[in-house]
CSV table of C-alpha atoms and ligand atoms in Angstrom, one decimal:
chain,number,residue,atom,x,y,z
A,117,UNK,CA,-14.5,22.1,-54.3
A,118,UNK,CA,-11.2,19.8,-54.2
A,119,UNK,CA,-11.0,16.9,-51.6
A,120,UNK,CA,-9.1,18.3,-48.4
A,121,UNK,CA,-5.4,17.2,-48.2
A,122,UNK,CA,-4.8,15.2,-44.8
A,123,UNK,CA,-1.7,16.4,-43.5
A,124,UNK,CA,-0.2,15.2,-39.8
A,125,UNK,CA,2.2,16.8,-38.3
A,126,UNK,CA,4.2,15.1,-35.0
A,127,UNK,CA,5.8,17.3,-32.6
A,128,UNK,CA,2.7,19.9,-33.2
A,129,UNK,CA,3.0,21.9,-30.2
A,130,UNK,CA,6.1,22.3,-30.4
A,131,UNK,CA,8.7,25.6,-32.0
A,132,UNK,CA,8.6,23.9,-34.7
A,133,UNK,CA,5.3,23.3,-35.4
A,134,UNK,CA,4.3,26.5,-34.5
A,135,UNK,CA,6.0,28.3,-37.2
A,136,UNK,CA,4.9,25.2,-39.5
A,137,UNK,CA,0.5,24.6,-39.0
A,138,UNK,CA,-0.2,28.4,-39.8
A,139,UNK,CA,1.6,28.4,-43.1
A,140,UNK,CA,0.4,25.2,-44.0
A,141,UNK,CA,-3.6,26.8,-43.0
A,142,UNK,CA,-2.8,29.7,-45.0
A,143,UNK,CA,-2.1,27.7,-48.3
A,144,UNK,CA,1.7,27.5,-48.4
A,145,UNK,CA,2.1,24.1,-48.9
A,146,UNK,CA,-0.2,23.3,-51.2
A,147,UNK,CA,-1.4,26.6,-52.6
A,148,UNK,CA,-4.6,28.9,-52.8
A,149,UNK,CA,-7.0,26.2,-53.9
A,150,UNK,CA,-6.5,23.1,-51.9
A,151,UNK,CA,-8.6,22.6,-48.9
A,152,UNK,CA,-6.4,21.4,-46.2
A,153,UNK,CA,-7.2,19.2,-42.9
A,154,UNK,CA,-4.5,19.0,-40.1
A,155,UNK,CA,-4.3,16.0,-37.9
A,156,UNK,CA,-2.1,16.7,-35.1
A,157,UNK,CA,0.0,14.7,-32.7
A,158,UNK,CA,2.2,15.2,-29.8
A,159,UNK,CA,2.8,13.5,-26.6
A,160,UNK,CA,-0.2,13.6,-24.1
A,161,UNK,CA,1.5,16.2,-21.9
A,162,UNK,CA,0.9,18.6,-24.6
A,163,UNK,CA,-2.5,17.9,-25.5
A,164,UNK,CA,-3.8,21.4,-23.8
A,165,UNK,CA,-0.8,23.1,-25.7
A,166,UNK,CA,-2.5,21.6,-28.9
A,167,UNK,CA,-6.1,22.9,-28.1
A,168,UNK,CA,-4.5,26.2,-27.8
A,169,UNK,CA,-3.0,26.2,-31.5
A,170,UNK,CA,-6.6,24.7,-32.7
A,171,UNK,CA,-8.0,28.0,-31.2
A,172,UNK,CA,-5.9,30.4,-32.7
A,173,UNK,CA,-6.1,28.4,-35.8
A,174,UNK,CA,-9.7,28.7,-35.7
A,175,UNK,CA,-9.6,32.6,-35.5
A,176,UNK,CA,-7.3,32.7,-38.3
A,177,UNK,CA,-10.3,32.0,-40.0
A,178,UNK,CA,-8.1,30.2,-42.8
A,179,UNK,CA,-10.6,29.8,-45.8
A,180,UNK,CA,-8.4,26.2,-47.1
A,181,UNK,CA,-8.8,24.6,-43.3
A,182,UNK,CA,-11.7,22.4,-42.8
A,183,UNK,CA,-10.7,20.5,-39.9
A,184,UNK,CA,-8.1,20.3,-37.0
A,185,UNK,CA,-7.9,17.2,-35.1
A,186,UNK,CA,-6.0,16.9,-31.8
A,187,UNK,CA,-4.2,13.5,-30.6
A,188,UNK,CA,-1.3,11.6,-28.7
A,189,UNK,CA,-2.2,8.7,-30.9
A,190,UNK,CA,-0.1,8.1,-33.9
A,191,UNK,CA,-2.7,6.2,-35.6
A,192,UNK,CA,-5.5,8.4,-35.3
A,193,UNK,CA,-3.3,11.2,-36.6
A,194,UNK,CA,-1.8,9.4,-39.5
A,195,UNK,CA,-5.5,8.2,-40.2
A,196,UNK,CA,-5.8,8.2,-44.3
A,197,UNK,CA,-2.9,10.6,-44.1
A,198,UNK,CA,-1.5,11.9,-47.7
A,199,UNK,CA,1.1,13.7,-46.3
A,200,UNK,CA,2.7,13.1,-42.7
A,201,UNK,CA,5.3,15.6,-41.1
A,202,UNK,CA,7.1,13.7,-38.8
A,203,UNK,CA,8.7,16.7,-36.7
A,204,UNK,CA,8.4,15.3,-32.7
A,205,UNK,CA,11.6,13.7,-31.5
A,206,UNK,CA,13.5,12.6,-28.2
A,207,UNK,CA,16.1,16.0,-27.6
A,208,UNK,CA,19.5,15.3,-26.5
A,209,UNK,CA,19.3,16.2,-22.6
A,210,UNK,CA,22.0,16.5,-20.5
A,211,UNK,CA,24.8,13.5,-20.1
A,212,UNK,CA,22.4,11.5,-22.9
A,213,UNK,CA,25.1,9.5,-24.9
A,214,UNK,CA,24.4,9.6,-28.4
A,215,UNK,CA,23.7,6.0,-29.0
A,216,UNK,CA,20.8,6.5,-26.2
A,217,UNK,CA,19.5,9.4,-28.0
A,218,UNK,CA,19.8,7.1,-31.3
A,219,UNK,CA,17.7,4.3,-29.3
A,220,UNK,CA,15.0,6.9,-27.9
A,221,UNK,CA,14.3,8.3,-31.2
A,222,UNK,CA,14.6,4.5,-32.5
A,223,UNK,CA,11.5,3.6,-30.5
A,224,UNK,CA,9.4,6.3,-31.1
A,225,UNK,CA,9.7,6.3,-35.1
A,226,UNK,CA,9.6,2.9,-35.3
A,227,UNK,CA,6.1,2.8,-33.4
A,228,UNK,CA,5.0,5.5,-35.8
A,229,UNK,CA,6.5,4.0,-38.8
A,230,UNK,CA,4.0,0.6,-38.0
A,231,UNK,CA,1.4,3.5,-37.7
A,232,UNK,CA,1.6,4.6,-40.8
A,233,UNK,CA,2.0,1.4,-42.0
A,234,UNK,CA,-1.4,0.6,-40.9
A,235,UNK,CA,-3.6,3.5,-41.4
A,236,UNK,CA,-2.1,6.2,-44.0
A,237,UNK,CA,-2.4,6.4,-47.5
A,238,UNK,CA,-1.0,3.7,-49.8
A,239,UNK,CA,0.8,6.7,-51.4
A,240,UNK,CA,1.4,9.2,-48.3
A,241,UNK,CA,4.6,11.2,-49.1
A,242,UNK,CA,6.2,11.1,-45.5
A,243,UNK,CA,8.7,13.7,-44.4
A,244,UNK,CA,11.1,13.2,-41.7
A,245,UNK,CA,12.2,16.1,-40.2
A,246,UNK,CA,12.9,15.2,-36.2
A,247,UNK,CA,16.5,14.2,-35.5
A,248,UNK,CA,19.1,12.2,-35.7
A,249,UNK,CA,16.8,13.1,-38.7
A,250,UNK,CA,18.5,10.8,-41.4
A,251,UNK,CA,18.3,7.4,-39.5
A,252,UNK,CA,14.8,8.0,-37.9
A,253,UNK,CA,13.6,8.0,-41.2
A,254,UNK,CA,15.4,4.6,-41.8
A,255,UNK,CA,13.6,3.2,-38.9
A,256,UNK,CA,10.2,4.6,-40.3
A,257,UNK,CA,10.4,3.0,-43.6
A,258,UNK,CA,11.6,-0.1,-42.2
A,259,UNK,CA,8.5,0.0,-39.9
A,260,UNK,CA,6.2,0.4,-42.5
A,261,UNK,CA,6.9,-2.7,-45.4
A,262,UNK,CA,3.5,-2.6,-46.9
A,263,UNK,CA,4.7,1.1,-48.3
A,264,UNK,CA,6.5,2.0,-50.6
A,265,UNK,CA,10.3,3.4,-49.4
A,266,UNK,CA,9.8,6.0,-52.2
A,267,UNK,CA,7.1,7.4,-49.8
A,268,UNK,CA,9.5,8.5,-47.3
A,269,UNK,CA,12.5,11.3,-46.9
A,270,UNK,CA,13.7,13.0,-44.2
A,271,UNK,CA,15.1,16.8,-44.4
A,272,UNK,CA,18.1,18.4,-45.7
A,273,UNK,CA,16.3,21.0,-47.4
A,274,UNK,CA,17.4,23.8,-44.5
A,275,UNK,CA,21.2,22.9,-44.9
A,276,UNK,CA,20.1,23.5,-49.1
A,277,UNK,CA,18.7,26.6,-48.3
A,278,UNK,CA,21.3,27.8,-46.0
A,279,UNK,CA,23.9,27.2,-48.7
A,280,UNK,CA,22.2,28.8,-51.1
A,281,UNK,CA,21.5,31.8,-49.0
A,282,UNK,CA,25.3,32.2,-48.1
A,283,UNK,CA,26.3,31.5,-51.9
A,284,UNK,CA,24.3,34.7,-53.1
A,285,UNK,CA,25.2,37.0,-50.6
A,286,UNK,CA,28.9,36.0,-51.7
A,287,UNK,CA,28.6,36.6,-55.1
A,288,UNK,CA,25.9,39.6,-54.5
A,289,UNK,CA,23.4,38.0,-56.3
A,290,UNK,CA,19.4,37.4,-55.7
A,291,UNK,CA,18.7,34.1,-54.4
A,292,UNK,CA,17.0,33.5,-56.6
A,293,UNK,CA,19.5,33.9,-59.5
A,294,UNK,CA,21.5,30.5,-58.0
A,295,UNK,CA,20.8,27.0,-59.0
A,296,UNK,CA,21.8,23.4,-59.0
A,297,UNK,CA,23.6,23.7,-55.5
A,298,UNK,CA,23.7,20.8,-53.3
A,299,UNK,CA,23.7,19.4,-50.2
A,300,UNK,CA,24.6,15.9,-49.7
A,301,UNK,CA,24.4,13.6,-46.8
A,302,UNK,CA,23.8,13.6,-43.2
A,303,UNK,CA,21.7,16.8,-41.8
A,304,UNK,CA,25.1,16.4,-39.2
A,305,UNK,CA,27.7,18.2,-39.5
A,306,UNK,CA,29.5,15.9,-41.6
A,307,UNK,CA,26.8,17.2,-44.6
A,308,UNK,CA,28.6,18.3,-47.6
A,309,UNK,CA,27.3,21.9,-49.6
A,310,UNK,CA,28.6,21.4,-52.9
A,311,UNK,CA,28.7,24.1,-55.4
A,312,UNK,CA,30.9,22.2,-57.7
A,313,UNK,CA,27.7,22.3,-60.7
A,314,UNK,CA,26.5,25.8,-59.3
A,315,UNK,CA,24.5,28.0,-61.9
A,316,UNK,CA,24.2,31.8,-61.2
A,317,UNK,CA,21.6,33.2,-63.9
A,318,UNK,CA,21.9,29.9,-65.7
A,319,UNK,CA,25.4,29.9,-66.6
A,320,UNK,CA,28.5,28.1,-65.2
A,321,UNK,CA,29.5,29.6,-61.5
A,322,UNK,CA,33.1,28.8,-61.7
A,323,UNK,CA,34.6,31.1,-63.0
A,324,UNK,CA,33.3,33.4,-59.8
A,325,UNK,CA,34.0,30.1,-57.6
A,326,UNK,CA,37.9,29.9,-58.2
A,327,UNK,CA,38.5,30.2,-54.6
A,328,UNK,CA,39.0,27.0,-53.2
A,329,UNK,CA,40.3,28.2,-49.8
A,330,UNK,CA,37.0,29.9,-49.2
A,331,UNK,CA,35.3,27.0,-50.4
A,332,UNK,CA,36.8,24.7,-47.7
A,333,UNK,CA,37.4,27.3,-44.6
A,334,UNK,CA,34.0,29.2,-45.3
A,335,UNK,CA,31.5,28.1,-47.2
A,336,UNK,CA,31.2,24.3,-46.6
A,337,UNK,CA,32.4,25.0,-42.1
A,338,UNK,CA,29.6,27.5,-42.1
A,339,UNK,CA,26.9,25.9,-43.8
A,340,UNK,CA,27.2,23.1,-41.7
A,341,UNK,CA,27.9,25.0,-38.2
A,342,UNK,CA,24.6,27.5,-39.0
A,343,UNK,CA,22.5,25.2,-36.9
A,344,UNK,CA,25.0,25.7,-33.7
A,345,UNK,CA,25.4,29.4,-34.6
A,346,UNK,CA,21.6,30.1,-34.3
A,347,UNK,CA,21.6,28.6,-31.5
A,348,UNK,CA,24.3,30.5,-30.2
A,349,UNK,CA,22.9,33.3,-30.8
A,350,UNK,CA,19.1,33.4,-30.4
A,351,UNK,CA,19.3,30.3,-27.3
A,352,UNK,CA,17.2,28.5,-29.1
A,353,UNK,CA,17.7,26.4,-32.4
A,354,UNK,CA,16.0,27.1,-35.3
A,355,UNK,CA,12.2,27.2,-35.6
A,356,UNK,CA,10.7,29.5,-38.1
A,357,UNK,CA,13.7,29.0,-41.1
A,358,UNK,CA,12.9,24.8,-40.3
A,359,UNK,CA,9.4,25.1,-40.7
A,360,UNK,CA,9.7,27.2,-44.0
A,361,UNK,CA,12.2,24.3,-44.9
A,362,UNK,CA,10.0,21.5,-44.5
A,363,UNK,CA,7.1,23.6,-46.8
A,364,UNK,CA,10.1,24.1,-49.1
A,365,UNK,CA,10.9,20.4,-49.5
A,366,UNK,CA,7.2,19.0,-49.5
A,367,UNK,CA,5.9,21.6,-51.5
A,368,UNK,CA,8.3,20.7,-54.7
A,369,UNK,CA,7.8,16.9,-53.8
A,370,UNK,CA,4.2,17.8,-54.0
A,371,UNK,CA,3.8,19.7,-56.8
A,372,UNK,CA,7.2,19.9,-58.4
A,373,UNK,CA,10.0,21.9,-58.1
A,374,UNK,CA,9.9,23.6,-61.5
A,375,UNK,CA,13.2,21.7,-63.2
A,376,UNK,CA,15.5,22.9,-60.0
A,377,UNK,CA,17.4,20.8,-58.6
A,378,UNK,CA,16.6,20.6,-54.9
A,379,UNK,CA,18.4,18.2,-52.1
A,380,UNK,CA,16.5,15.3,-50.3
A,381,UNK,CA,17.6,12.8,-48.4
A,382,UNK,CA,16.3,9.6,-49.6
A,383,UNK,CA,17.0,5.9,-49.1
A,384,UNK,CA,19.8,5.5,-51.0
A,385,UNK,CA,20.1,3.0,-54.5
A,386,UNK,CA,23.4,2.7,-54.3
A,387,UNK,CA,24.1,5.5,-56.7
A,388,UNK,CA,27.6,7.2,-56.1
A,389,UNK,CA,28.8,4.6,-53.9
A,390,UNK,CA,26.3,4.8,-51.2
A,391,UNK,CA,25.8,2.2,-49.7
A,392,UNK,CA,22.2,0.8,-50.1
A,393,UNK,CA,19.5,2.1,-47.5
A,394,UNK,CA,20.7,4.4,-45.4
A,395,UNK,CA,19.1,8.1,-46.1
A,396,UNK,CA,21.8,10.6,-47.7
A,397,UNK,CA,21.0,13.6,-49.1
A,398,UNK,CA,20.8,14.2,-52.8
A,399,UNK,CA,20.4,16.3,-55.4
A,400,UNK,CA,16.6,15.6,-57.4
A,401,UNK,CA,14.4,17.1,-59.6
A,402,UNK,CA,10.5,16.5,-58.7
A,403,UNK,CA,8.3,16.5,-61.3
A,404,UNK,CA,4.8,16.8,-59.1
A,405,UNK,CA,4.9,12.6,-58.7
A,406,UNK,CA,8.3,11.6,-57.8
A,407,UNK,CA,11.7,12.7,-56.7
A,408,UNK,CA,13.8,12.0,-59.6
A,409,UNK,CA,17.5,11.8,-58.5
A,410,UNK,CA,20.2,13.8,-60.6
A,411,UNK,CA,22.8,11.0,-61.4
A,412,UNK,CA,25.8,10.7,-63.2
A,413,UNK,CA,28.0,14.1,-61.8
A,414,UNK,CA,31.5,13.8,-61.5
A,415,UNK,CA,32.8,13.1,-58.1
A,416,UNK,CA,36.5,14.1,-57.6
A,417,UNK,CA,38.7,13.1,-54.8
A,418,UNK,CA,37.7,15.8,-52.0
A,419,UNK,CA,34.3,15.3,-52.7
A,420,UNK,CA,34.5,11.5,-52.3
A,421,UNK,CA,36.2,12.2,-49.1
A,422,UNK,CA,33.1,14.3,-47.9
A,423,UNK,CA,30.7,11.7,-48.9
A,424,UNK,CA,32.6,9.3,-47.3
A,425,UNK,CA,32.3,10.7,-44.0
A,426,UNK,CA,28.3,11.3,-44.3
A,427,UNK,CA,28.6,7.7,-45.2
A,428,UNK,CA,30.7,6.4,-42.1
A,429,UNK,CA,28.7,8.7,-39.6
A,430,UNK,CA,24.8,7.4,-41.2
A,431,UNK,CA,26.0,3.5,-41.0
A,432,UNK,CA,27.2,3.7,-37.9
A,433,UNK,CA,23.9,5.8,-36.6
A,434,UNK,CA,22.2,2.5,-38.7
A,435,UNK,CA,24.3,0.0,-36.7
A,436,UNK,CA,23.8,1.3,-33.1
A,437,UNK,CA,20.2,0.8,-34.7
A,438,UNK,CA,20.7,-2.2,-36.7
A,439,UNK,CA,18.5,-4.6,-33.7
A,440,UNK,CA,15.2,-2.6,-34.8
A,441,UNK,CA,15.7,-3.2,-38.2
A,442,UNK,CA,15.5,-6.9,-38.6
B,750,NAX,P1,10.6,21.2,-29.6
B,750,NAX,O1,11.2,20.6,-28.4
B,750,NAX,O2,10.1,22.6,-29.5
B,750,NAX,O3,9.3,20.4,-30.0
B,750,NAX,C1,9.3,19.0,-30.1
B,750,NAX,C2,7.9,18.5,-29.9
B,750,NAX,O4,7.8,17.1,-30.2
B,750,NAX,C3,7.4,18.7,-28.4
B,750,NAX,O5,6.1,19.3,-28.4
B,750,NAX,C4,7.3,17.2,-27.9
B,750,NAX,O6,6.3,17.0,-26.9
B,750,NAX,C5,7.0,16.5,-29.2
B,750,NAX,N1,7.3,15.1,-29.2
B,750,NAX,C6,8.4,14.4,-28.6
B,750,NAX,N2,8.2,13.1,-28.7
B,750,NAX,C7,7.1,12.9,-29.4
B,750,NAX,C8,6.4,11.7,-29.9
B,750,NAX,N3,6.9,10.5,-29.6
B,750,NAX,N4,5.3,11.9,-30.6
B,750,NAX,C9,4.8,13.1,-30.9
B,750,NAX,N5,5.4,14.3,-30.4
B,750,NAX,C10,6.5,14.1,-29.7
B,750,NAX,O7,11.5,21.0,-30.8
B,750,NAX,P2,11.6,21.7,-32.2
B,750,NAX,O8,12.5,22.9,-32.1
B,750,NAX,O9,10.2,21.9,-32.7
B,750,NAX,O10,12.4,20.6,-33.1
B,750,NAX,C11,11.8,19.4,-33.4
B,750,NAX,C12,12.9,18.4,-34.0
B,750,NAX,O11,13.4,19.0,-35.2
B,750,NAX,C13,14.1,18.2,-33.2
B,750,NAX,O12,14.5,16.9,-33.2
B,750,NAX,C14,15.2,19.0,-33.9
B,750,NAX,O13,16.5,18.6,-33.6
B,750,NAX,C15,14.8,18.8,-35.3
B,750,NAX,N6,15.3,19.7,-36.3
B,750,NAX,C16,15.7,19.2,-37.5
B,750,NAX,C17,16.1,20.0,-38.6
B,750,NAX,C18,16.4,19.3,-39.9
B,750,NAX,O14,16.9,20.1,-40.8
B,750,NAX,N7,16.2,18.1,-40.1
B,750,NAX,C19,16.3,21.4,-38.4
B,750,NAX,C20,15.6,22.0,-37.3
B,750,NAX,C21,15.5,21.1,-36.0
B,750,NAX,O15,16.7,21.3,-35.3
């Protein structure tokens, strides 16, 4: 039998991790032949809600789990972890200024980033998925020097999906039938879906893109407003389509997404102007190792003005940050 994969998850009892543990027991992640063990941490308030999900994880009877482990402490659940969910955050609550919520979050990823630091694998691939998502996991890496910043990334993967979604039911095609879409930036609303190198059944999308008008009123508006209109609707913000996200983007990191270009936000290398460091979304290939980014497209002027925005909004998120950096 293979070893087990050690997988935490943060934020475990919560909507998110709800939708997230059972797919992950049933094989999702990592598919139908890799024994999985979850180590899983929230805050100690929630430690009863966690014994609850153990049980009903138990009578799953999930043939790939061999373990669960329960904890509020981020270095017993990141423990020789090889993959680490990072999905517990700070909400917003009412009359919270931003850069508060920015500080709160600051704290808590920064004590988990020096957890990770300490006790996870040398090559744990760390996904951040608990917002302002993009900066928290700027504080992680910068918590954690003995690994390497190609270990972490933090999500954009529901704004791809969303975008790509929208894009078939426009053009009535499969899902499936739509490639090399992107979303680049800040999972804010400042992100920018870009269909510009869009395939539909492998060739060119353009000429069924002409219309620019829908492009900027439609497409990119409601890609980046879906979050708010889920909310809107359902009271709640999305739970199950975040989890299946997060399995989305660690599964291809994992074990590769097949030649498709998928986004990730990574620390940027200063590729297209981005300023070194912060995370921005991107497109990349993963070939079962690494995220390999997709560099070289052209960048016109209204797409430089999108990127500049993500840009402007993540280093100011960095500087209202910048003291827990040094
Ligand atoms: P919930 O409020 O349902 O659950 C959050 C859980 O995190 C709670 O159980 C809480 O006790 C726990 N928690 C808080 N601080 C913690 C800490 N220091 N250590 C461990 N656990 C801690 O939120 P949920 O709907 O699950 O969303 C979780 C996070 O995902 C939020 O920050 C949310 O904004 C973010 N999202 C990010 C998305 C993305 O694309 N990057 C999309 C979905 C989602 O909105």
């Amino acid at each position: 039998m293979k070893t087990p994969t050690r997988i935490a998850v943060t934020g475990a009892a919560g909507q998110i991790g709800y939708a997230l543990l059972f797919r992950i027991a049933n094989g999702d992640l990592l598919g139908p032949d890799q024994p999985v063990i979850l180590q899983l941490l929230d805050l100690p308030h929630a430690l009863g809600a966690m014994r609850g999900i153990d049980m009903e994880l138990q009578d799953c009877a999930f043939p790939l789990l061999q373990e669960v482990l329960v904890t509020d402490n981020p270095e017993v659940a990141f423990r020789d972890a090889d993959i680490a969910i990072l999905v517990g955050a700070q909400p917003r609550s009412k009359g919270m200024e931003r850069k508060d919520l920015l500080a709160a979050n600051a704290g808590i990823f920064a004590k988990q980033g020096r957890a990770l630091n300490a006790v996870a694998k040398r090559e744990v691939k760390v996904l951040v998925v608990g917002n302002p998502a993009n900066t928290n996991a700027l504080i992680a890496m910068h918590a954690a020097p003995d690994l390497d910043p190609s270990c972490f990334s933090a999500m954009i993967r529901l704004d791809h999906n969303r975008a790509q979604a929208m894009l078939a039911l426009h053009l009535d095609k499969s899902v499936d039938s739509i490639s090399q879409l992107i979303v680049w930036g800040n999972h804010s609303p400042t992100m920018y879906a870009d269909y510009r190198f869009a395939l539909v059944d492998g060739q060119s999308a353009s000429f069924a893109l002409r219309d620019e008008r829908w492009n900027r009123e439609v497409f990119i508006p409601t890609v980046a407003q879906r979050g708010t209109a889920i909310i809107e609707a359902r009271g709640q913000s999305s739970a199950a389509s975040a989890a299946n996200a997060a399995i989305d983007h660690v599964r291809d990191w994992v074990r590769g997404s097949g030649g498709r270009w998928v986004s990730m936000a990574l620390p940027s290398d200063g590729g297209y102007g981005i300023p070194e460091g912060i995370f921005f979304g991107v497109p990349v290939v993963c070939d079962g190792r690494q995220a390999n980014r997709i560099r070289g497209l052209d960048i016109n002027t209204f797409a430089r003005e999108k990127l500049q925005a993500a840009v402007d909004e993540l280093v100011q998120e960095r500087d209202a940050i910048r003291h827990l950096l040094d």
